Amino acid sequence: MSMNRREFIKIAGFSSLLGIGGVTAATVVKSRVEASQISRNPEALVGKRWGMVVDMSKFKTEEDYQRCIDACHKAHNVPLMDNPKREVKWIWKETYEHAFPGNEDEYLSPEIKELPFLILCNHCDNPPCVRVCPTKATFKRESDGIVMMDMHRCIGCRFCMAACPFGARSFNFIDPRPFINKVGENYPNPEFPTRTKGVVEKCTFCYERLAKGQMPACVEASEGALIFGDLEDPTSEVRKVLTERYSFRRRPELGTGPSVYYVL
């Protein structure tokens, strides 16, 4: 790692303020060097802009939807609230009318109107939620476009919820931890942190699974109904589907650039 004199002086000056705690410039510099030497898991899945295609033709039964929802919620310790007004959800079902407002048509097939659509965070290319967060608890990863949530930095102002035009975020009005043991075996998941009262949460495209070389939990459970991949890679499966079939997104006219596509 290279560090010029100006950077060293900045670190040394900051460290002197913390001297009573035993932190020295050398300690800080050493920590930065060690951090720079951490290498990525060679098995990690890497993409420039992750995206998903929801193939609605493969959702035939209630179980097809629930498999995806349960897989996501179990993997991320999403609480199962008894009160729908306090519901926390990362992926869920929605009617066409609510999923695609403004696209209603009197001649639209009744089958499409009545079809439940699977909904999740769109991981927009131009996410309005990121712009309004005062603490940067919501941020977009430059490496792959995933819109992330840092629950430790979230102050519960809910500006991101107001800015998101897709209703993709949930707020913990009460302590969610007592409600995360109602979905089934191996729940809660010890490998994923639980949340506290007063923070917002949402889908993160299973960044922690991608780092291990695994597909998102919902994709793995979908039996081919959810296709995930790098939108910037013309050879990826997700791009192949988008090339061969007509696709549409939620509220593209807003200019947020959703990374989740739907095919029928």
Short mmCIF file of C-alpha atoms in Angstrom, two decimals:
data_model
loop_
_atom_site.label_atom_id
_atom_site.label_comp_id
_atom_site.label_asym_id
_atom_site.label_seq_id
_atom_site.Cartn_x
_atom_site.Cartn_y
_atom_site.Cartn_z
CA MET A 1 0.00 0.00 0.00
CA SER A 2 1.33 3.44 -0.87
CA MET A 3 0.79 6.48 1.35
CA ASN A 4 2.09 9.96 0.76
CA ARG A 5 3.33 12.39 3.41
CA ARG A 6 0.08 14.37 3.48
CA GLU A 7 -1.99 11.26 4.21
CA PHE A 8 0.39 10.21 6.97
CA ILE A 9 0.22 13.63 8.63
CA LYS A 10 -3.58 13.54 8.54
CA ILE A 11 -3.63 10.16 10.23
CA ALA A 12 -0.97 11.14 12.73
CA GLY A 13 -2.86 14.33 13.62
CA PHE A 14 -6.11 12.49 14.11
CA SER A 15 -4.36 9.81 16.14
CA SER A 16 -2.84 12.40 18.49
CA LEU A 17 -6.36 13.44 19.45
CA LEU A 18 -6.98 9.85 20.50
CA GLY A 19 -3.70 9.49 22.35
CA ILE A 20 -5.34 9.09 25.74
CA GLY A 21 -6.93 5.92 24.40
CA GLY A 22 -3.58 4.48 23.42
CA VAL A 23 -4.05 4.89 19.66
CA THR A 24 -0.91 5.95 17.81
CA ALA A 25 -0.23 6.91 14.21
CA ALA A 26 1.72 3.71 13.78
CA THR A 27 -1.27 1.70 14.96
CA VAL A 28 -3.60 3.40 12.51
CA VAL A 29 -1.16 3.04 9.63
CA LYS A 30 -0.64 -0.63 10.45
CA SER A 31 -4.40 -1.18 10.48
CA ARG A 32 -4.73 0.42 7.04
CA VAL A 33 -1.91 -1.72 5.70
CA GLU A 34 -3.48 -4.89 7.07
CA ALA A 35 -6.89 -3.91 5.68
CA SER A 36 -5.40 -3.32 2.25
CA GLN A 37 -3.94 -6.83 2.27
CA ILE A 38 -7.29 -8.57 2.74
CA SER A 39 -8.00 -10.47 -0.44
CA ARG A 40 -11.37 -11.41 -1.92
CA ASN A 41 -12.57 -14.97 -1.62
CA PRO A 42 -11.49 -16.61 -4.90
CA GLU A 43 -14.86 -18.37 -5.04
CA ALA A 44 -16.86 -15.13 -4.73
CA LEU A 45 -19.28 -14.24 -7.49
CA VAL A 46 -18.20 -11.02 -9.16
CA GLY A 47 -20.25 -8.70 -11.35
CA LYS A 48 -20.18 -5.08 -12.47
CA ARG A 49 -23.93 -4.60 -12.06
CA TRP A 50 -26.02 -7.35 -10.54
CA GLY A 51 -29.57 -7.74 -11.79
CA MET A 52 -32.49 -10.15 -11.68
CA VAL A 53 -35.19 -11.40 -14.01
CA VAL A 54 -38.47 -12.62 -12.50
CA ASP A 55 -40.00 -15.16 -14.87
CA MET A 56 -43.66 -15.00 -13.94
CA SER A 57 -44.55 -17.89 -16.26
CA LYS A 58 -42.86 -20.25 -13.78
CA PHE A 59 -44.91 -19.18 -10.78
CA LYS A 60 -47.80 -21.62 -10.95
CA THR A 61 -48.81 -22.19 -7.34
CA GLU A 62 -48.77 -20.47 -3.97
CA GLU A 63 -45.86 -22.72 -2.99
CA ASP A 64 -43.76 -21.33 -5.86
CA TYR A 65 -43.99 -17.85 -4.33
CA GLN A 66 -43.66 -18.95 -0.73
CA ARG A 67 -40.51 -20.93 -1.40
CA CYS A 68 -38.70 -17.78 -2.49
CA ILE A 69 -40.10 -15.65 0.31
CA ASP A 70 -39.27 -18.17 3.03
CA ALA A 71 -35.74 -18.74 1.71
CA CYS A 72 -35.01 -15.01 1.82
CA HIS A 73 -36.59 -14.38 5.20
CA LYS A 74 -34.93 -17.38 6.84
CA ALA A 75 -31.50 -16.45 5.48
CA HIS A 76 -31.76 -12.88 6.77
CA ASN A 77 -33.70 -13.28 10.01
CA VAL A 78 -36.67 -11.27 8.79
CA PRO A 79 -39.27 -11.19 11.59
CA LEU A 80 -42.76 -12.54 11.09
CA MET A 81 -45.02 -9.89 12.62
CA ASP A 82 -48.57 -10.66 13.71
CA ASN A 83 -49.66 -7.09 13.03
CA PRO A 84 -49.66 -6.35 9.26
CA LYS A 85 -49.10 -2.65 10.00
CA ARG A 86 -45.71 -3.56 11.45
CA GLU A 87 -44.84 -6.10 8.78
CA VAL A 88 -41.20 -6.38 7.77
CA LYS A 89 -40.55 -7.84 4.32
CA TRP A 90 -37.65 -8.19 1.94
CA ILE A 91 -39.49 -10.01 -0.83
CA TRP A 92 -43.25 -10.36 -1.14
CA LYS A 93 -46.26 -10.73 -3.42
CA GLU A 94 -48.15 -7.80 -4.90
CA THR A 95 -51.02 -7.36 -7.34
CA TYR A 96 -50.39 -5.99 -10.83
CA GLU A 97 -52.31 -2.84 -9.94
CA HIS A 98 -50.00 -2.07 -7.02
CA ALA A 99 -46.80 -3.38 -8.57
CA PHE A 100 -47.21 -1.40 -11.80
CA PRO A 101 -49.35 1.65 -11.00
CA GLY A 102 -50.27 3.70 -14.02
CA ASN A 103 -49.99 0.72 -16.37
CA GLU A 104 -53.55 -0.44 -15.95
CA ASP A 105 -55.44 -1.04 -19.18
CA GLU A 106 -59.08 -1.95 -19.58
CA TYR A 107 -58.12 -4.48 -22.24
CA LEU A 108 -55.38 -6.12 -20.22
CA SER A 109 -55.82 -9.85 -19.80
CA PRO A 110 -57.68 -10.73 -16.58
CA GLU A 111 -55.01 -13.36 -15.92
CA ILE A 112 -52.34 -10.66 -15.79
CA LYS A 113 -54.48 -8.35 -13.67
CA GLU A 114 -55.03 -11.06 -11.10
CA LEU A 115 -51.51 -12.49 -11.17
CA PRO A 116 -49.48 -11.88 -7.99
CA PHE A 117 -46.06 -10.44 -8.82
CA LEU A 118 -42.98 -11.11 -6.73
CA ILE A 119 -41.57 -7.80 -5.48
CA LEU A 120 -38.25 -6.83 -3.92
CA CYS A 121 -35.80 -3.93 -3.83
CA ASN A 122 -34.94 -2.92 -7.40
CA HIS A 123 -31.32 -2.00 -6.64
CA CYS A 124 -31.69 0.99 -8.90
CA ASP A 125 -28.88 2.37 -10.99
CA ASN A 126 -29.88 5.84 -9.78
CA PRO A 127 -31.33 5.14 -6.32
CA PRO A 128 -33.18 8.08 -4.72
CA CYS A 129 -32.93 6.41 -1.31
CA VAL A 130 -29.17 6.88 -1.33
CA ARG A 131 -29.38 10.59 -2.05
CA VAL A 132 -31.63 11.38 0.92
CA CYS A 133 -29.94 9.32 3.65
CA PRO A 134 -28.29 11.80 6.06
CA THR A 135 -25.92 9.25 7.62
CA LYS A 136 -25.01 7.25 4.49
CA ALA A 137 -26.56 4.19 6.08
CA THR A 138 -28.00 3.56 2.62
CA PHE A 139 -25.34 3.46 -0.05
CA LYS A 140 -24.67 1.96 -3.46
CA ARG A 141 -21.63 -0.27 -3.88
CA GLU A 142 -19.43 1.05 -6.66
CA SER A 143 -18.10 -2.42 -7.45
CA ASP A 144 -21.37 -4.10 -8.38
CA GLY A 145 -24.31 -1.69 -8.00
CA ILE A 146 -25.94 -3.34 -4.98
CA VAL A 147 -27.87 -0.83 -2.85
CA MET A 148 -26.84 -1.65 0.69
CA MET A 149 -28.11 -0.97 4.21
CA ASP A 150 -25.84 -0.40 7.20
CA MET A 151 -28.25 -0.93 10.08
CA HIS A 152 -25.68 0.32 12.61
CA ARG A 153 -25.62 3.76 10.97
CA CYS A 154 -29.38 3.98 10.45
CA ILE A 155 -31.00 6.59 12.72
CA GLY A 156 -34.56 5.69 11.78
CA CYS A 157 -35.44 8.98 10.07
CA ARG A 158 -37.19 7.01 7.28
CA PHE A 159 -36.19 9.50 4.59
CA CYS A 160 -35.20 6.52 2.44
CA MET A 161 -38.67 5.04 2.79
CA ALA A 162 -40.23 8.30 1.64
CA ALA A 163 -37.83 8.52 -1.31
CA CYS A 164 -38.24 4.94 -2.53
CA PRO A 165 -41.02 4.85 -5.15
CA PHE A 166 -41.32 1.07 -4.86
CA GLY A 167 -42.12 0.61 -1.17
CA ALA A 168 -39.15 -1.72 -0.87
CA ARG A 169 -38.18 -0.80 2.70
CA SER A 170 -39.54 -1.78 6.09
CA PHE A 171 -39.19 -0.02 9.43
CA ASN A 172 -38.86 -1.80 12.75
CA PHE A 173 -41.43 -0.02 14.89
CA ILE A 174 -40.82 -2.53 17.68
CA ASP A 175 -37.98 -4.87 18.61
CA PRO A 176 -38.03 -7.49 15.83
CA ARG A 177 -35.91 -10.09 17.60
CA PRO A 178 -38.74 -11.83 19.49
CA PHE A 179 -40.46 -12.38 16.12
CA ILE A 180 -37.68 -14.09 14.20
CA ASN A 181 -38.29 -17.61 15.45
CA LYS A 182 -41.58 -18.33 13.71
CA VAL A 183 -40.57 -19.43 10.23
CA GLY A 184 -39.10 -22.88 10.82
CA GLU A 185 -36.01 -24.89 11.65
CA ASN A 186 -32.54 -23.31 11.78
CA TYR A 187 -34.10 -19.93 12.44
CA PRO A 188 -32.75 -17.49 13.39
CA ASN A 189 -29.72 -17.83 11.15
CA PRO A 190 -26.61 -17.34 13.32
CA GLU A 191 -24.57 -16.21 10.31
CA PHE A 192 -26.64 -13.08 9.64
CA PRO A 193 -27.07 -10.24 12.16
CA THR A 194 -30.44 -9.47 13.67
CA ARG A 195 -31.77 -5.92 13.80
CA THR A 196 -33.07 -3.63 16.53
CA LYS A 197 -36.02 -1.34 16.99
CA GLY A 198 -35.87 1.91 15.04
CA VAL A 199 -33.96 0.86 11.93
CA VAL A 200 -34.94 0.34 8.29
CA GLU A 201 -34.14 -2.85 6.40
CA LYS A 202 -34.55 -4.33 2.93
CA CYS A 203 -33.23 -6.83 0.37
CA THR A 204 -29.47 -6.63 -0.25
CA PHE A 205 -29.24 -9.11 -3.15
CA CYS A 206 -27.66 -11.54 -0.66
CA TYR A 207 -24.29 -9.80 -0.80
CA GLU A 208 -23.04 -12.13 1.95
CA ARG A 209 -23.86 -15.21 -0.16
CA LEU A 210 -22.29 -13.74 -3.29
CA ALA A 211 -19.07 -13.30 -1.30
CA LYS A 212 -19.10 -17.07 -0.68
CA GLY A 213 -19.78 -17.96 -4.30
CA GLN A 214 -23.46 -18.65 -3.71
CA MET A 215 -26.51 -17.35 -5.55
CA PRO A 216 -29.10 -15.29 -3.61
CA ALA A 217 -31.28 -17.44 -1.38
CA CYS A 218 -34.49 -16.65 -3.28
CA VAL A 219 -32.85 -17.52 -6.61
CA GLU A 220 -31.56 -20.82 -5.29
CA ALA A 221 -35.02 -21.73 -4.00
CA SER A 222 -36.95 -20.56 -7.08
CA GLU A 223 -36.22 -23.60 -9.27
CA GLY A 224 -35.40 -21.40 -12.25
CA ALA A 225 -38.13 -18.78 -11.82
CA LEU A 226 -35.60 -16.15 -10.71
CA ILE A 227 -32.56 -15.53 -12.90
CA PHE A 228 -29.66 -13.61 -11.40
CA GLY A 229 -26.49 -12.33 -13.04
CA ASP A 230 -24.32 -9.49 -14.23
CA LEU A 231 -26.24 -7.09 -16.46
CA GLU A 232 -22.94 -5.79 -17.84
CA ASP A 233 -21.87 -9.25 -19.01
CA PRO A 234 -23.36 -10.04 -22.45
CA THR A 235 -22.70 -13.77 -21.88
CA SER A 236 -24.55 -13.99 -18.56
CA GLU A 237 -27.79 -15.93 -18.27
CA VAL A 238 -29.69 -12.85 -17.16
CA ARG A 239 -28.64 -10.98 -20.31
CA LYS A 240 -29.54 -13.96 -22.47
CA VAL A 241 -33.08 -13.95 -21.09
CA LEU A 242 -33.44 -10.20 -21.58
CA THR A 243 -32.21 -10.51 -25.17
CA GLU A 244 -34.59 -13.32 -26.10
CA ARG A 245 -37.76 -12.21 -24.31
CA TYR A 246 -39.71 -8.99 -23.88
CA SER A 247 -39.19 -7.61 -20.40
CA PHE A 248 -40.57 -4.74 -18.34
CA ARG A 249 -39.69 -3.00 -15.11
CA ARG A 250 -41.52 -1.20 -12.35
CA ARG A 251 -42.05 2.52 -13.01
CA PRO A 252 -39.16 3.02 -15.46
CA GLU A 253 -40.49 6.49 -16.28
CA LEU A 254 -39.09 7.73 -12.95
CA GLY A 255 -35.54 7.32 -14.20
CA THR A 256 -34.23 5.31 -11.26
CA GLY A 257 -33.04 2.48 -13.51
CA PRO A 258 -34.36 -0.64 -11.73
CA SER A 259 -32.13 -3.73 -11.95
CA VAL A 260 -35.08 -6.12 -11.56
CA TYR A 261 -36.91 -7.14 -14.74
CA TYR A 262 -40.09 -9.13 -15.33
CA VAL A 263 -40.99 -11.50 -18.15
CA LEU A 264 -44.29 -13.28 -18.69
#
